[in-house]
Short mmCIF file of C-alpha atoms and ligand atoms in Angstrom, two decimals:
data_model
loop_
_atom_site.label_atom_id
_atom_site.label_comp_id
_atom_site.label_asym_id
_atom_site.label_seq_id
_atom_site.Cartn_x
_atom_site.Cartn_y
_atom_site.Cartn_z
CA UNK Y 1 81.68 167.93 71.09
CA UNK Y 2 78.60 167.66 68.69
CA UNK Y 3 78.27 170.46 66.10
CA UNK Y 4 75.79 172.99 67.03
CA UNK Y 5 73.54 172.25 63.58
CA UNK Y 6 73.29 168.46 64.79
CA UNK Y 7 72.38 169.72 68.62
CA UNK Y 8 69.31 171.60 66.92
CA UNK Y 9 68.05 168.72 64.70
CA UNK Y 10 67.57 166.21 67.76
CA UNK Y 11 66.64 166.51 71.37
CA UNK Y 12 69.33 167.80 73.34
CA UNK Y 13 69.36 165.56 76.43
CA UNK Y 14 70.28 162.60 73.89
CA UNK Y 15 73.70 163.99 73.35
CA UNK Y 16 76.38 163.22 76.20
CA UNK Y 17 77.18 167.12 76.92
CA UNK Y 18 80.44 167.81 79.37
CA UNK Y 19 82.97 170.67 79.52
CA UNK Y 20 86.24 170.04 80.52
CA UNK Y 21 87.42 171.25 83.80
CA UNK Y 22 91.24 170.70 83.11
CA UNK Y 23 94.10 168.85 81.85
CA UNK Y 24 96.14 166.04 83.43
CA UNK Y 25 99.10 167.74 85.25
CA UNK Y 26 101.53 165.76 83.45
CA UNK Y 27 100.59 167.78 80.20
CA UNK Y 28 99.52 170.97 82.07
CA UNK Y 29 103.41 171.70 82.55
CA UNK Y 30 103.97 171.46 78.60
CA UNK Y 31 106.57 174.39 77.54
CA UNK Y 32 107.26 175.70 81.36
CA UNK Y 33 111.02 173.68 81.45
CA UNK Y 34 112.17 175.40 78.42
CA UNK Y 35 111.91 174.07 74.55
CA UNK Y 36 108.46 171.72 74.14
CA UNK Y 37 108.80 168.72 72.58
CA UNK Y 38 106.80 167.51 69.92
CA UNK Y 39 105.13 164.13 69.80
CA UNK Y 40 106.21 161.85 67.07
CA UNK Y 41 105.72 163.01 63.45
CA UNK Y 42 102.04 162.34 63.08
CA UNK Y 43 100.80 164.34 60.75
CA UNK Y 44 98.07 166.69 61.68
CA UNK Y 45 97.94 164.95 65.26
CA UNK Y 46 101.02 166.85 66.16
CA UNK Y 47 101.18 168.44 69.58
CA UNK Y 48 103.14 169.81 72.22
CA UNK Y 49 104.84 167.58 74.87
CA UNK Y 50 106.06 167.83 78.00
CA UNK Y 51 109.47 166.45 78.96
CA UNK Y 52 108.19 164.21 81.60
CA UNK Y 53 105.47 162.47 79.46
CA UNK Y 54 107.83 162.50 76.32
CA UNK Y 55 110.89 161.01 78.90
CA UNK Y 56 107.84 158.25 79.87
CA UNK Y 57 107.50 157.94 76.17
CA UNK Y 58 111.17 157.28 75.42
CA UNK Y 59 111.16 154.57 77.96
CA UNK Y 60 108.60 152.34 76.53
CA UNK Y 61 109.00 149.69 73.88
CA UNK Y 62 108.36 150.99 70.42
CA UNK Y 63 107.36 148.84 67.03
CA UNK Y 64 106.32 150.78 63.84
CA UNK Y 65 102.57 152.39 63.86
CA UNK Y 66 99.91 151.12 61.57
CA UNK Y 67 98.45 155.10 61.18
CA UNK Y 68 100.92 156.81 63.44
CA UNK Y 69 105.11 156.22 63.44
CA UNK Y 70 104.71 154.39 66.14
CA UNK Y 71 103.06 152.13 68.80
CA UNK Y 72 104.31 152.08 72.19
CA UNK Y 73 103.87 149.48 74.47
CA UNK Y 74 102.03 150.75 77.38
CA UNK Y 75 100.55 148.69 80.56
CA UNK Y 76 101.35 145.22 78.36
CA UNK Y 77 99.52 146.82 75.04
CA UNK Y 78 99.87 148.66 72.17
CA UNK Y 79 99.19 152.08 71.62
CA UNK Y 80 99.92 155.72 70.11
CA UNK Y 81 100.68 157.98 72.11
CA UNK Y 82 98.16 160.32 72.22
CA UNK Y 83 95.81 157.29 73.45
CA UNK Y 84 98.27 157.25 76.59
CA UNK Y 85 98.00 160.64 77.43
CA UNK Y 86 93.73 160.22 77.41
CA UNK Y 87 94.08 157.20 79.01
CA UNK Y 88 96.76 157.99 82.17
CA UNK Y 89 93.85 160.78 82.54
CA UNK Y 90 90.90 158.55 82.67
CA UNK Y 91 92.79 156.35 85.01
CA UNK Y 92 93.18 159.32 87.46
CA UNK Y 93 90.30 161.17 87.29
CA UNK Y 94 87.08 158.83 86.27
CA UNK Y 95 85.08 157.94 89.08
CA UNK Y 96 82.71 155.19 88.20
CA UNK Y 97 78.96 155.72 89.06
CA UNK Y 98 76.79 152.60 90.00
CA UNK Y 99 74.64 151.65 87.03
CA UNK Y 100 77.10 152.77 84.28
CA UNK Y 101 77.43 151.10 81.12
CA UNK Y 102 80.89 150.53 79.53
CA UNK Y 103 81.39 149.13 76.18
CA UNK Y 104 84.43 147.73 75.47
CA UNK Y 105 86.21 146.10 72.22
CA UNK Y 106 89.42 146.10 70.48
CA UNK Y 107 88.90 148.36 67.33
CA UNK Y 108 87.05 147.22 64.00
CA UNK Y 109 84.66 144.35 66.04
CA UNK Y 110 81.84 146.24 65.70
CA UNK Y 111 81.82 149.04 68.03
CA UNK Y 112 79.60 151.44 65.76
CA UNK Y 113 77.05 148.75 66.16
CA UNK Y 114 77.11 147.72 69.85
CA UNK Y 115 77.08 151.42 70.57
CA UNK Y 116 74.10 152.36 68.27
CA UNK Y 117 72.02 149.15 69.84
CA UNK Y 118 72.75 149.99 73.79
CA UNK Y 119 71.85 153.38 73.34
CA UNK Y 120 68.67 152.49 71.71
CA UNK Y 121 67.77 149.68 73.77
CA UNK Y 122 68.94 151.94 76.61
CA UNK Y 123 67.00 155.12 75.84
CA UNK Y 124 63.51 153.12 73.96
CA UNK Y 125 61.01 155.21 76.29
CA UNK Y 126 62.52 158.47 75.57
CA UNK Y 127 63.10 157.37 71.46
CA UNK Y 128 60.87 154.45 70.81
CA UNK Y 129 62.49 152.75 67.96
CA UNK Y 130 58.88 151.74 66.64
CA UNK Y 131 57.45 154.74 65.52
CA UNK Y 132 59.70 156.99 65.14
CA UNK Y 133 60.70 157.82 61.60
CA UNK Y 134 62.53 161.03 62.07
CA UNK Y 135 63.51 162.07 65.00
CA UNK Y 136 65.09 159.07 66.54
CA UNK Y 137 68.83 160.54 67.28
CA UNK Y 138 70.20 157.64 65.29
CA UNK Y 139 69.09 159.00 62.14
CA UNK Y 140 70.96 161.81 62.64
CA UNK Y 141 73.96 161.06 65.25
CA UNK Y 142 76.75 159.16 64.47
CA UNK Y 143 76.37 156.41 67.29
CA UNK Y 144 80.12 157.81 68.47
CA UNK Y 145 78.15 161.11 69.55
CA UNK Y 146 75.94 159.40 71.67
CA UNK Y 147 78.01 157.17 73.39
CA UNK Y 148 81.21 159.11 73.58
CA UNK Y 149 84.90 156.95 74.11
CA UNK Y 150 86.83 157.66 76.98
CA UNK Y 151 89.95 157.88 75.12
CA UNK Y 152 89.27 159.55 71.74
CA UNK Y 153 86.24 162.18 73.09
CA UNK Y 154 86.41 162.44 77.18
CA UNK Y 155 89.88 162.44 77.95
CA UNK Y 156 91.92 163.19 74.44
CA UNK Y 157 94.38 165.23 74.93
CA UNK Y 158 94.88 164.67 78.72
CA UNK Y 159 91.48 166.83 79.54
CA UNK Y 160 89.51 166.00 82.30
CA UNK Y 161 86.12 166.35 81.56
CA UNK Y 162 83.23 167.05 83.70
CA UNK Y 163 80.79 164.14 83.39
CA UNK Y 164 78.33 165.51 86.51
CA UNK Y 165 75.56 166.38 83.84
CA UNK Y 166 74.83 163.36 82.03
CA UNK Y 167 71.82 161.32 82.62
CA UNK Y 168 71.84 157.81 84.32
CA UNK Y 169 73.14 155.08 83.13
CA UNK Y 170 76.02 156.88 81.58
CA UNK Y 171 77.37 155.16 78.70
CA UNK Y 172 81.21 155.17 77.49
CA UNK Y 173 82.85 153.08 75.25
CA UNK Y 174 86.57 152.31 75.65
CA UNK Y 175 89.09 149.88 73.76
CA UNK Y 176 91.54 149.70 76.79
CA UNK Y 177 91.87 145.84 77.88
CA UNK Y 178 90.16 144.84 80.73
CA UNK Y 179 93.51 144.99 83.01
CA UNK Y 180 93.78 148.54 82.02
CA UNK Y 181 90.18 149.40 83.06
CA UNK Y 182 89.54 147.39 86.06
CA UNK Y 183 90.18 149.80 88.46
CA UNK Y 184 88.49 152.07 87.26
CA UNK Y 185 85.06 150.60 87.26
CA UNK Y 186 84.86 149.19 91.21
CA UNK Y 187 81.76 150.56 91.55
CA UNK Y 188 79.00 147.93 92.17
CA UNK Y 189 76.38 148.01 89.58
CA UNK Y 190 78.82 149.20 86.92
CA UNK Y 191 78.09 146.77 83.68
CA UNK Y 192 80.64 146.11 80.86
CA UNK Y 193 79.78 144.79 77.35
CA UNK Y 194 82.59 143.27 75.21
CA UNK Y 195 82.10 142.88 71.90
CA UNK Y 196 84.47 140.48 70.14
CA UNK Y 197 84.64 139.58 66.45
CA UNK Y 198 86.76 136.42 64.76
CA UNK Y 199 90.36 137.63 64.51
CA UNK Y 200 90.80 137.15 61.11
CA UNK Y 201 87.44 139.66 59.88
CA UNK Y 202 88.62 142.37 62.68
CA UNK Y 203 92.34 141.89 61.11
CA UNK Y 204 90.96 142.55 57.49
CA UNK Y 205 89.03 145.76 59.06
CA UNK Y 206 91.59 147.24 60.54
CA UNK Y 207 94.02 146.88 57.90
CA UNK Y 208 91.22 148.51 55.48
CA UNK Y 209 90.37 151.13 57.94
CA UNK Y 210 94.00 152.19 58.49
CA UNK Y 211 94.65 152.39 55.60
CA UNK Y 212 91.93 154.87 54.81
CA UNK Y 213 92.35 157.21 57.67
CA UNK Y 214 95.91 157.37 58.08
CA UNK Y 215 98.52 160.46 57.90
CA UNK Y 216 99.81 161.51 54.89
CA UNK Y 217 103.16 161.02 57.06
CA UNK Y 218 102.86 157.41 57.58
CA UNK Y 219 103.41 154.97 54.80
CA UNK Y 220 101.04 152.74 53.56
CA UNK Y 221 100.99 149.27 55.58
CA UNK Y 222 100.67 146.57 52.86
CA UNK Y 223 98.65 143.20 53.38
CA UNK Y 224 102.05 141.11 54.32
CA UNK Y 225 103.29 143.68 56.64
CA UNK Y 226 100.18 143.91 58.34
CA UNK Y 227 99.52 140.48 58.97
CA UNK Y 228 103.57 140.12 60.39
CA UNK Y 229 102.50 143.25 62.66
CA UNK Y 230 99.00 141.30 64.18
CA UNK Y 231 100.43 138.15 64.33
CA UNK Y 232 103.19 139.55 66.48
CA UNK Y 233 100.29 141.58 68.85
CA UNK Y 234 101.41 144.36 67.39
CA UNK Y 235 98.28 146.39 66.92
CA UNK Y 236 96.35 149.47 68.53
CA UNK Y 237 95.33 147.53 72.07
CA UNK Y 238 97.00 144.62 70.81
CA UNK Y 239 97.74 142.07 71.30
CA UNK Y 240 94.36 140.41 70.31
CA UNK Y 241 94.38 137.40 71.97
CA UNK Y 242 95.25 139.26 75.28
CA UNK Y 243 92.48 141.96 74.90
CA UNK Y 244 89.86 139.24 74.30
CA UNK Y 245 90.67 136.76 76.90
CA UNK Y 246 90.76 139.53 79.36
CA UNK Y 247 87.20 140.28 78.75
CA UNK Y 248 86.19 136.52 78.34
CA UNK Y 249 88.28 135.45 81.50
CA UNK Y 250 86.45 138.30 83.71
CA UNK Y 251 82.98 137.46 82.31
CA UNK Y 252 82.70 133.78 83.02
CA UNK Y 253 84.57 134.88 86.70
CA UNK Y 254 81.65 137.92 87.10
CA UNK Y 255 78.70 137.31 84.37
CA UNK Y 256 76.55 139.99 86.08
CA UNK Y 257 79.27 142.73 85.76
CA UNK Y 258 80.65 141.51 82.23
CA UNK Y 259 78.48 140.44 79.44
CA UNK Y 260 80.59 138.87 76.30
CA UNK Y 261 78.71 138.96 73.18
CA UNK Y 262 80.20 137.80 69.18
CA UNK Y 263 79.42 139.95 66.31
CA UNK Y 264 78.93 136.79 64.76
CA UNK Y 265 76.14 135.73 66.87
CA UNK Y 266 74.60 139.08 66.56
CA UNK Y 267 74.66 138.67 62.74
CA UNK Y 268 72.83 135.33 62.80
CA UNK Y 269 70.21 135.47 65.72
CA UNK Y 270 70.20 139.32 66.34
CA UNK Y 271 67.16 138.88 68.41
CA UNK Y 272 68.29 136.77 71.36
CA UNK Y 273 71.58 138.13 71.61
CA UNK Y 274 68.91 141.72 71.93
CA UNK Y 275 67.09 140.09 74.84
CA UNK Y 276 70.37 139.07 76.52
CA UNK Y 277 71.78 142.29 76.45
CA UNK Y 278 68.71 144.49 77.54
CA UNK Y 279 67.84 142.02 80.22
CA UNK Y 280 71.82 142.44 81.65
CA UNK Y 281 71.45 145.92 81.56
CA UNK Y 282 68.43 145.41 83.38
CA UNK Y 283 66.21 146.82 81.02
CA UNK Y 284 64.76 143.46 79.70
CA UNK Y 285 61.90 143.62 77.10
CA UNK Y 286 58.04 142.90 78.24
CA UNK Y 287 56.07 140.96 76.33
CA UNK Y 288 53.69 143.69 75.23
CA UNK Y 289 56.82 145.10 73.90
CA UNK Y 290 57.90 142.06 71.67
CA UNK Y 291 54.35 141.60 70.44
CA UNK Y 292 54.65 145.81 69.25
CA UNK Y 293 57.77 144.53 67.79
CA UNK Y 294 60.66 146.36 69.43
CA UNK Y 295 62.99 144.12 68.92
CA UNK Y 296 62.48 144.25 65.49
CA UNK Y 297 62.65 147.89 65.09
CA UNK Y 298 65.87 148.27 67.20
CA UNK Y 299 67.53 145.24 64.71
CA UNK Y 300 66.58 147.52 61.77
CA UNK Y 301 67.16 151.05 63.28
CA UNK Y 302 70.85 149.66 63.74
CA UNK Y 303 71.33 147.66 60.81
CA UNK Y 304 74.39 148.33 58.69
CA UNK Y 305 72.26 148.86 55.54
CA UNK Y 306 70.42 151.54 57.41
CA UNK Y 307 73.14 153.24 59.46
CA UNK Y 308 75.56 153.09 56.16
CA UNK Y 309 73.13 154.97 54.16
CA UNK Y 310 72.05 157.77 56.75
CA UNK Y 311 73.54 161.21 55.75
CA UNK Y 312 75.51 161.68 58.83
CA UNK Y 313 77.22 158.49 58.24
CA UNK Y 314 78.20 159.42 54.92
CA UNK Y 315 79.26 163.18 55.32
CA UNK Y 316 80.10 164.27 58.55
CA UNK Y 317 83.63 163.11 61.00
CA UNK Y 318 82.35 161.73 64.48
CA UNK Y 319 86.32 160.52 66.32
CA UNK Y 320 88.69 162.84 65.70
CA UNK Y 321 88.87 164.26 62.12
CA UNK Y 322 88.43 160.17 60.28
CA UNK Y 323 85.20 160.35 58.18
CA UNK Y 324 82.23 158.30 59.23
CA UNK Y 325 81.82 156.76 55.99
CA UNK Y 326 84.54 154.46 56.82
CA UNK Y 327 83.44 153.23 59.90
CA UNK Y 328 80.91 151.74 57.59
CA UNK Y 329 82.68 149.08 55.06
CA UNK Y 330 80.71 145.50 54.35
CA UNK Y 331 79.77 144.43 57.93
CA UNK Y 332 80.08 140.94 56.60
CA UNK Y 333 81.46 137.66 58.15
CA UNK Y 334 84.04 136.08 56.92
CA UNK Y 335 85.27 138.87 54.37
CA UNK Y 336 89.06 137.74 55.01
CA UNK Y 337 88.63 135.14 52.78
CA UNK Y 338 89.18 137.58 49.68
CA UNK Y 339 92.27 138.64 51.40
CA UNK Y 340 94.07 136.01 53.42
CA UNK Y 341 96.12 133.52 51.61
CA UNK Y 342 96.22 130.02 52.48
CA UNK Y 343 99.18 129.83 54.54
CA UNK Y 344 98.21 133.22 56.09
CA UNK Y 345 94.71 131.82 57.18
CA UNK Y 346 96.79 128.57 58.85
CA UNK Y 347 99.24 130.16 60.40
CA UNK Y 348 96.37 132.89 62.05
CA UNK Y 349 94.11 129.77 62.78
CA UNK Y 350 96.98 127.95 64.61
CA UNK Y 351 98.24 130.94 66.62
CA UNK Y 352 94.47 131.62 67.74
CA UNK Y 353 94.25 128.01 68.71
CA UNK Y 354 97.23 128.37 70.65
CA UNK Y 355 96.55 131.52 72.57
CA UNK Y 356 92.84 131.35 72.87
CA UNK Y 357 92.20 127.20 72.52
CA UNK Y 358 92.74 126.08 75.97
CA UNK Y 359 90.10 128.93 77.20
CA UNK Y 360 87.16 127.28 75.59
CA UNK Y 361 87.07 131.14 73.26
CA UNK Y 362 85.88 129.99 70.12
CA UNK Y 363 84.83 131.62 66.67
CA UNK Y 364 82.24 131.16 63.91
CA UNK Y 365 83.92 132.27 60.44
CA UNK Y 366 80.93 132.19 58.45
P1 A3P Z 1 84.12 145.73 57.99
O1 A3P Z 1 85.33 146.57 57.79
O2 A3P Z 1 84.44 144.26 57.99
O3 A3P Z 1 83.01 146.05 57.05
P2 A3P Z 1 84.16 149.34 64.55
O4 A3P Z 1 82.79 149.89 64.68
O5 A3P Z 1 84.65 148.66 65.79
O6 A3P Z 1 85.09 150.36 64.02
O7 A3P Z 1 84.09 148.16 63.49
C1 A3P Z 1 83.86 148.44 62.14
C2 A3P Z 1 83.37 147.19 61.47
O8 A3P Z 1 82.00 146.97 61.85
C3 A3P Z 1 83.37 147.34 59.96
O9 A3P Z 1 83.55 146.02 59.46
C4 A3P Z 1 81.98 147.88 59.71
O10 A3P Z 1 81.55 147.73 58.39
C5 A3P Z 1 81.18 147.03 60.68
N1 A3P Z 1 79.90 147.63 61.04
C6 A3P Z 1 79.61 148.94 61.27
N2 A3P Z 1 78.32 149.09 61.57
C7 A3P Z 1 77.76 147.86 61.54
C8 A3P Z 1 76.43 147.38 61.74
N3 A3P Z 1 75.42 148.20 62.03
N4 A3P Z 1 76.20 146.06 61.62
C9 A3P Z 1 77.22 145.21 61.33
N5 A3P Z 1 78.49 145.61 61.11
C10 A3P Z 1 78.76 146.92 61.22
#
């Protein structure tokens, strides 16, 4: 998963290492019942079919892609579908361990970030954040190589990896919605973090992002047709308002299994949103560690201005073949207002009253 030339630069044990054991038996059949067929022209994410998945595909609705041709609606959200192949094989093969750490958000809310801060806050006595200058894996990691995603590294392409080596707590990261996860993470003691971001910034992310790593086969989405697309749900893992009040509903129901936490909080007070996090993974600071100023140092190690200028963010591809530098844009709040127009901000703040209002979810814009 991790080029060898990165495995030599930083301590070995901090990289998730698995082989894969086999492939989902759906896929496994692929090209035994005569002509394969191809997934959906995608570009360079082309691949061989088997009927019975592509007859599952054929059944499910379909909407025009934002990167791919198309999204398929799959267990009541969007998605490509190479996503469902990884994810109908993480949904029969993960077994959830006690004391593993999931991280969950829909994409562009800040996943780079939660993921570079729980593995850091996670692993301080093996990397202390404080003094180390250089060999801290984050300076040379992409925080997707350390905590790997279930559905674009573990299970891609229907594989079925074997996760027996990796050190306690095991951390993934997913963008499934909670209903799609659930069953998979029975295990007492296994923690989920949800990260959510204000609709409208995570709308204005995406739409750059997509737009940047997209096939040469898909057209450009413009502005207008990407805000039609969201506002209808139709997004990777959309709709929004589902994915977030999935998380939300499920962490005021279980707070000690589901911690919710805002980007925007994180970007104001990053230090007691720190403490709440390491203290639900049960890894809370001690005060000899907030007087050495470890809080500090984690806030900085992970900041955007240090991440974004770290070689490995700007050079090398971490999910799939997109480029890192991407995942790294402004990290600002409130950045839609360059974008959305008036009516486009009303009729996006009145649709997330109405789906997310009545659930006392609410959002800071700037
Ligand atoms: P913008 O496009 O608004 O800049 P994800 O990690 O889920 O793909 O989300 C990407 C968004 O998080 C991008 O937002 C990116 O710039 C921002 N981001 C990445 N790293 C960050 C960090 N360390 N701190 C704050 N924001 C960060």
């Amino acid at each position: 998963m991790a080029s060898s030339s990165i495995i030599k630069t930083i301590p070995l044990m901090a990289i998730p290492n698995f082989n894969v054991c086999h492939k989902l038996e759906l896929l496994k059949e692929e090209g035994k019942s005569g002509d394969p067929k191809h997934q959906e022209g995608e570009g360079k994410e082309e691949e061989v079919q088997s009927y019975e998945f592509q007859e599952m595909l054929e059944s499910l609705p379909k909407e025009r892609g934002w990167r791919t041709r198309y999204l398929y609606l799959f267990q009541g959200f969007w998605c490509q579908s190479k996503e469902i192949q990884a994810i109908m094989s993480f949904q029969k093969h993960f077994k959830s361990l006690q004391n593993d750490v999931v991280l969950a958000t829909i994409p562009k809310s800040g996943t780079t970030w939660l993921k570079a801060l729980t593995f850091t806050v996670l692993n301080r006595h093996r990397f202390d954040p404080v003094s180390s200058t250089t060999d801290h894996p984050l300076l040379t990691s992409n925080p997707h190589d350390l905590v790997p995603f279930f559905e674009y590294k573990l299970y891609a392409n229907g594989d079925v990896p074997d996760l027996s080596g990796l050190a306690s707590p095991r951390t993934f990261a997913t963008h499934v919605p909670f209903g799609s996860l659930k069953d998979s993470i029975e295990e007492p003691g296994v923690k989920v973090v949800y990260f959510c971001r204000n609709p409208f910034d995570t709308f204005i992310s995406s739409w750059h992002y997509i737009n940047n790593i997209k096939s040469e086969a898909v057209s450009p989405v413009s502005l207008e047709e990407g805000f039609d697309l969201y506002y209808r749900g139709v997004i990777g893992f959309g709709p929004f308002w589902e994915h977030m009040l999935g998380y939300w509903k499920e962490s005021l129901r279980t707070p000690e299994k589901v911690l919710f936490l805002r980007y925007e909080d994180l970007k104001q007070d990053m230090e007691s949103n720190l403490k709440k996090l390491a203290s639900f993974l049960d890894v809370p600071f001690t005060e000899e560690e907030e007087q050495k100023g470890v809080v500090h140092s984690i806030s900085d190690l992970c900041s955007f201005e240090n991440l974004k200028k770290l070689e490995v963010n700007k050079s090398s591809k971490s999910i799939k073949n997109f480029e890192n530098r991407h995942l790294f844009r402004k990290g600002e709040v409130s950045d839609w207002v360059n974008y959305l127009s008036p009516p486009q901000a009303e009729r996006l703040s009145a649709l997330v009253d109405d789906k997310l209002g009545g659930y006392g979810l609410t959002f800071r814009y700037n």
